[in-house]
Short mmCIF file of C-alpha atoms and ligand atoms in Angstrom, two decimals:
data_model
loop_
_atom_site.label_atom_id
_atom_site.label_comp_id
_atom_site.label_asym_id
_atom_site.label_seq_id
_atom_site.Cartn_x
_atom_site.Cartn_y
_atom_site.Cartn_z
CA UNK A 1 -1.31 37.19 94.89
CA UNK A 2 -4.16 37.16 92.51
CA UNK A 3 -2.63 40.09 90.67
CA UNK A 4 0.76 38.23 90.51
CA UNK A 5 -0.68 35.21 88.87
CA UNK A 6 -2.80 37.50 86.39
CA UNK A 7 0.48 39.21 85.46
CA UNK A 8 2.43 35.98 85.11
CA UNK A 9 -0.51 34.44 82.88
CA UNK A 10 -0.65 37.68 80.81
CA UNK A 11 3.13 37.51 80.32
CA UNK A 12 3.02 33.90 79.26
CA UNK A 13 0.41 34.73 76.76
CA UNK A 14 2.38 37.55 75.33
CA UNK A 15 5.44 35.33 74.94
CA UNK A 16 3.50 33.11 72.75
CA UNK A 17 1.62 35.86 70.81
CA UNK A 18 5.12 37.42 69.91
CA UNK A 19 6.44 34.14 68.73
CA UNK A 20 3.20 33.29 66.69
CA UNK A 21 3.27 36.93 64.92
CA UNK A 22 6.87 36.42 64.06
CA UNK A 23 8.16 39.20 66.20
CA UNK A 24 10.44 36.90 68.28
CA UNK A 25 11.94 33.65 67.18
CA UNK A 26 14.31 31.50 69.05
CA UNK A 27 15.29 34.78 70.77
CA UNK A 28 13.86 37.87 72.19
CA UNK A 29 11.87 38.50 75.25
CA UNK A 30 9.09 40.38 77.15
CA UNK A 31 8.78 41.47 80.68
CA UNK A 32 6.30 42.68 83.16
CA UNK A 33 6.72 44.78 86.10
CA UNK A 34 5.72 43.25 89.31
CA UNK A 35 2.28 44.56 90.35
CA UNK A 36 3.03 45.26 94.03
CA UNK A 37 6.74 45.82 93.82
CA UNK A 38 7.99 48.57 91.41
CA UNK A 39 11.45 47.53 92.20
CA UNK A 40 10.95 44.09 90.67
CA UNK A 41 10.05 42.50 87.31
CA UNK A 42 8.83 39.19 85.76
CA UNK A 43 10.83 37.71 82.85
CA UNK A 44 11.04 34.06 81.56
CA UNK A 45 14.16 31.99 82.09
CA UNK A 46 16.34 31.43 79.10
CA UNK A 47 13.91 29.81 76.65
CA UNK A 48 12.47 30.49 73.35
CA UNK A 49 9.15 32.72 73.60
CA UNK A 50 6.97 30.06 71.97
CA UNK A 51 8.04 27.49 74.72
CA UNK A 52 7.67 29.74 77.76
CA UNK A 53 5.03 28.55 80.48
CA UNK A 54 4.21 29.94 84.04
CA UNK A 55 6.84 27.74 85.43
CA UNK A 56 9.56 29.59 83.41
CA UNK A 57 8.77 33.19 84.77
CA UNK A 58 11.37 34.32 87.04
CA UNK A 59 11.52 37.38 89.27
CA UNK A 60 14.26 39.92 89.16
CA UNK A 61 15.36 43.05 90.96
CA UNK A 62 15.87 46.04 88.86
CA UNK A 63 19.63 45.46 88.82
CA UNK A 64 18.92 42.07 86.81
CA UNK A 65 19.47 39.79 89.89
CA UNK A 66 17.11 36.71 90.13
CA UNK A 67 15.10 36.82 93.38
CA UNK A 68 14.95 32.89 93.46
CA UNK A 69 16.35 31.22 90.48
CA UNK A 70 15.47 27.71 91.51
CA UNK A 71 18.06 26.46 89.29
CA UNK A 72 16.70 28.36 86.12
CA UNK A 73 19.22 30.09 83.65
CA UNK A 74 18.21 33.79 83.00
CA UNK A 75 18.52 35.62 79.76
CA UNK A 76 21.94 37.16 79.18
CA UNK A 77 20.12 40.47 78.26
CA UNK A 78 17.94 40.75 81.00
CA UNK A 79 19.67 43.99 81.93
CA UNK A 80 17.71 45.81 79.20
CA UNK A 81 14.51 45.21 80.95
CA UNK A 82 16.04 46.19 84.57
CA UNK A 83 17.57 49.27 83.08
CA UNK A 84 14.43 50.66 81.22
CA UNK A 85 12.27 49.83 84.46
CA UNK A 86 14.71 51.77 86.41
CA UNK A 87 14.70 54.76 84.29
CA UNK A 88 11.07 54.86 83.52
CA UNK A 89 8.61 54.69 86.45
CA UNK A 90 5.71 54.95 83.93
CA UNK A 91 6.92 51.57 82.08
CA UNK A 92 5.09 48.29 83.02
CA UNK A 93 6.43 46.17 80.17
CA UNK A 94 9.50 45.96 78.11
CA UNK A 95 10.19 44.00 75.08
CA UNK A 96 13.57 43.13 73.31
CA UNK A 97 13.13 41.69 69.70
CA UNK A 98 15.36 41.03 66.54
CA UNK A 99 12.38 42.02 64.52
CA UNK A 100 13.86 41.43 61.10
CA UNK A 101 12.52 44.36 58.92
CA UNK A 102 13.64 46.98 61.75
CA UNK A 103 17.39 46.05 61.51
CA UNK A 104 17.95 47.92 58.00
CA UNK A 105 16.75 51.28 59.73
CA UNK A 106 19.40 50.70 62.39
CA UNK A 107 22.14 50.56 60.13
CA UNK A 108 21.48 53.11 57.26
CA UNK A 109 20.65 56.20 59.23
CA UNK A 110 17.29 56.09 57.23
CA UNK A 111 14.78 57.10 60.00
CA UNK A 112 12.02 54.72 61.04
CA UNK A 113 8.89 56.85 61.09
CA UNK A 114 5.15 56.19 61.42
CA UNK A 115 3.74 55.54 58.07
CA UNK A 116 0.27 54.01 59.07
CA UNK A 117 -2.16 54.60 61.79
CA UNK A 118 -1.15 51.97 64.15
CA UNK A 119 2.31 52.82 63.72
CA UNK A 120 1.55 55.99 65.25
CA UNK A 121 2.38 54.33 68.66
CA UNK A 122 5.93 54.51 67.77
CA UNK A 123 5.92 58.02 68.58
CA UNK A 124 7.66 61.16 67.12
CA UNK A 125 11.31 59.72 67.35
CA UNK A 126 12.66 56.40 67.06
CA UNK A 127 16.24 56.75 68.25
CA UNK A 128 19.09 54.31 67.26
CA UNK A 129 21.50 52.95 69.91
CA UNK A 130 24.82 51.91 68.71
CA UNK A 131 26.55 49.82 71.04
CA UNK A 132 29.89 50.60 69.38
CA UNK A 133 29.85 54.02 70.53
CA UNK A 134 30.64 53.52 73.91
CA UNK A 135 31.50 49.78 74.31
CA UNK A 136 33.57 49.14 71.27
CA UNK A 137 33.91 45.69 69.71
CA UNK A 138 31.52 43.64 71.50
CA UNK A 139 28.95 40.51 70.82
CA UNK A 140 26.49 43.19 70.35
CA UNK A 141 24.47 41.91 73.46
CA UNK A 142 23.48 43.98 76.52
CA UNK A 143 25.17 41.87 79.20
CA UNK A 144 25.36 44.33 82.03
CA UNK A 145 23.62 47.28 83.66
CA UNK A 146 26.12 49.72 82.42
CA UNK A 147 25.10 48.82 78.84
CA UNK A 148 21.29 48.55 79.92
CA UNK A 149 21.42 52.05 81.32
CA UNK A 150 23.25 53.41 78.30
CA UNK A 151 20.43 52.00 76.12
CA UNK A 152 17.59 53.12 78.50
CA UNK A 153 19.16 56.71 78.09
CA UNK A 154 18.98 56.44 74.31
CA UNK A 155 15.07 55.27 74.79
CA UNK A 156 14.71 58.34 76.97
CA UNK A 157 11.06 59.27 77.00
CA UNK A 158 10.38 57.36 73.59
CA UNK A 159 8.55 54.34 73.15
CA UNK A 160 11.04 52.49 70.95
CA UNK A 161 14.74 52.47 70.18
CA UNK A 162 16.49 50.56 67.50
CA UNK A 163 19.70 48.66 68.39
CA UNK A 164 22.14 48.90 65.51
CA UNK A 165 22.82 45.72 63.81
CA UNK A 166 20.93 43.90 66.45
CA UNK A 167 17.15 44.81 66.91
CA UNK A 168 14.95 46.87 69.14
CA UNK A 169 13.87 47.96 72.80
CA UNK A 170 10.23 48.69 73.57
CA UNK A 171 9.01 50.70 76.57
CA UNK A 172 5.25 50.35 77.28
CA UNK A 173 2.65 51.15 79.90
CA UNK A 174 1.33 47.48 79.93
CA UNK A 175 2.12 44.11 78.70
CA UNK A 176 -0.85 44.29 76.20
CA UNK A 177 0.42 47.62 74.69
CA UNK A 178 3.90 46.31 74.48
CA UNK A 179 2.75 43.29 72.32
CA UNK A 180 0.69 45.80 70.19
CA UNK A 181 3.71 48.12 69.58
CA UNK A 182 6.16 45.33 68.98
CA UNK A 183 3.79 44.01 66.22
CA UNK A 184 3.15 47.25 64.74
CA UNK A 185 6.79 48.22 64.78
CA UNK A 186 7.51 45.20 62.51
CA UNK A 187 4.61 46.02 60.06
CA UNK A 188 5.43 49.71 60.03
CA UNK A 189 9.00 48.87 59.14
CA UNK A 190 7.84 46.49 56.32
CA UNK A 191 5.40 49.10 54.93
CA UNK A 192 8.02 52.11 55.17
CA UNK A 193 10.55 49.80 53.04
CA UNK A 194 7.85 49.12 50.61
CA UNK A 195 6.85 52.71 50.11
CA UNK A 196 10.53 53.49 49.86
CA UNK A 197 10.74 51.09 46.71
CA UNK A 198 7.88 52.48 44.83
CA UNK A 199 7.98 56.19 45.50
CA UNK A 200 10.98 56.90 43.25
CA UNK A 201 11.89 60.53 43.55
CA UNK A 202 8.66 61.56 45.25
CA UNK A 203 8.46 62.10 48.98
CA UNK A 204 6.65 59.87 51.19
CA UNK A 205 3.93 61.33 53.35
CA UNK A 206 4.36 59.91 56.87
CA UNK A 207 1.88 60.57 59.75
CA UNK A 208 1.97 64.23 60.71
CA UNK A 209 3.01 65.35 64.15
CA UNK A 210 -0.58 65.99 65.03
CA UNK A 211 -1.54 62.56 63.80
CA UNK A 212 1.17 60.77 65.71
CA UNK A 213 -0.03 62.81 68.90
CA UNK A 214 -3.68 61.67 68.29
CA UNK A 215 -2.99 57.96 67.45
CA UNK A 216 -0.22 57.32 69.85
CA UNK A 217 -2.50 58.75 72.83
CA UNK A 218 -5.40 56.58 71.58
CA UNK A 219 -3.14 53.21 71.42
CA UNK A 220 -1.09 54.08 74.70
CA UNK A 221 -4.21 55.21 76.41
CA UNK A 222 -6.33 52.10 75.37
CA UNK A 223 -9.11 54.62 74.14
CA UNK A 224 -12.17 52.64 72.83
CA UNK A 225 -10.86 49.18 73.86
CA UNK A 226 -9.16 48.62 70.56
CA UNK A 227 -6.09 47.21 72.32
CA UNK A 228 -8.38 44.50 74.16
CA UNK A 229 -9.85 43.52 70.58
CA UNK A 230 -6.44 43.00 69.17
CA UNK A 231 -5.31 41.18 72.11
CA UNK A 232 -8.29 38.73 72.15
CA UNK A 233 -7.46 38.18 68.44
CA UNK A 234 -3.82 37.63 68.78
CA UNK A 235 -4.62 35.18 71.82
CA UNK A 236 -6.90 33.17 69.50
CA UNK A 237 -4.27 32.98 66.74
CA UNK A 238 -1.63 31.86 69.24
CA UNK A 239 -3.97 29.44 70.76
CA UNK A 240 -3.90 30.76 74.29
MN1 MN B 1 19.28 40.48 71.61
#
């Protein structure tokens, strides 16, 4: 039970941090896999992340069914989380956000690539999932398992997939790392866009494959506790 309370408290903090850092606004969400039951996950009810408290955290099956809703309304896009947890046993936290600077990379064919050291956590490939490919004219939301599974397939073994005209989905080994990746996803996109503006005809030197290998291992593996240091900093800034 202690583990469950810890997971929920960490998830609440993660909600506040992502809101405070501008990764999510009224929309977007973060989930955590249940510590004892890999076939369940925790996710807030349909509320803006900045307002989320422990009482808002609901438990779901991987199919996105609430275990005991207690009258609370779930997010429409909870299937993103269920489908990623279902397809990736290594994943313990999922973020879905509409991080603004990421959107242009999902609609132009311009690849989002690690451009600074902490952006190395984005990995070797950031694929783009286009809902229109399989589902035609929709409201662009992921509202059932079929759509969630299609998105999870695009994520594959990567850390991030962009969602065309919508946002991004992040698959991470912990809540803290999911927050780290979400924050640096936005910053990396911002810096890449700036570099593209000033480079003229010159090529950009992105992180090399070897550098991506080393940095992502460091960040995702929590080498040197730097992710705890970042977590403490973001908690303080968010007042949690
Ligand atoms: Mn969305």
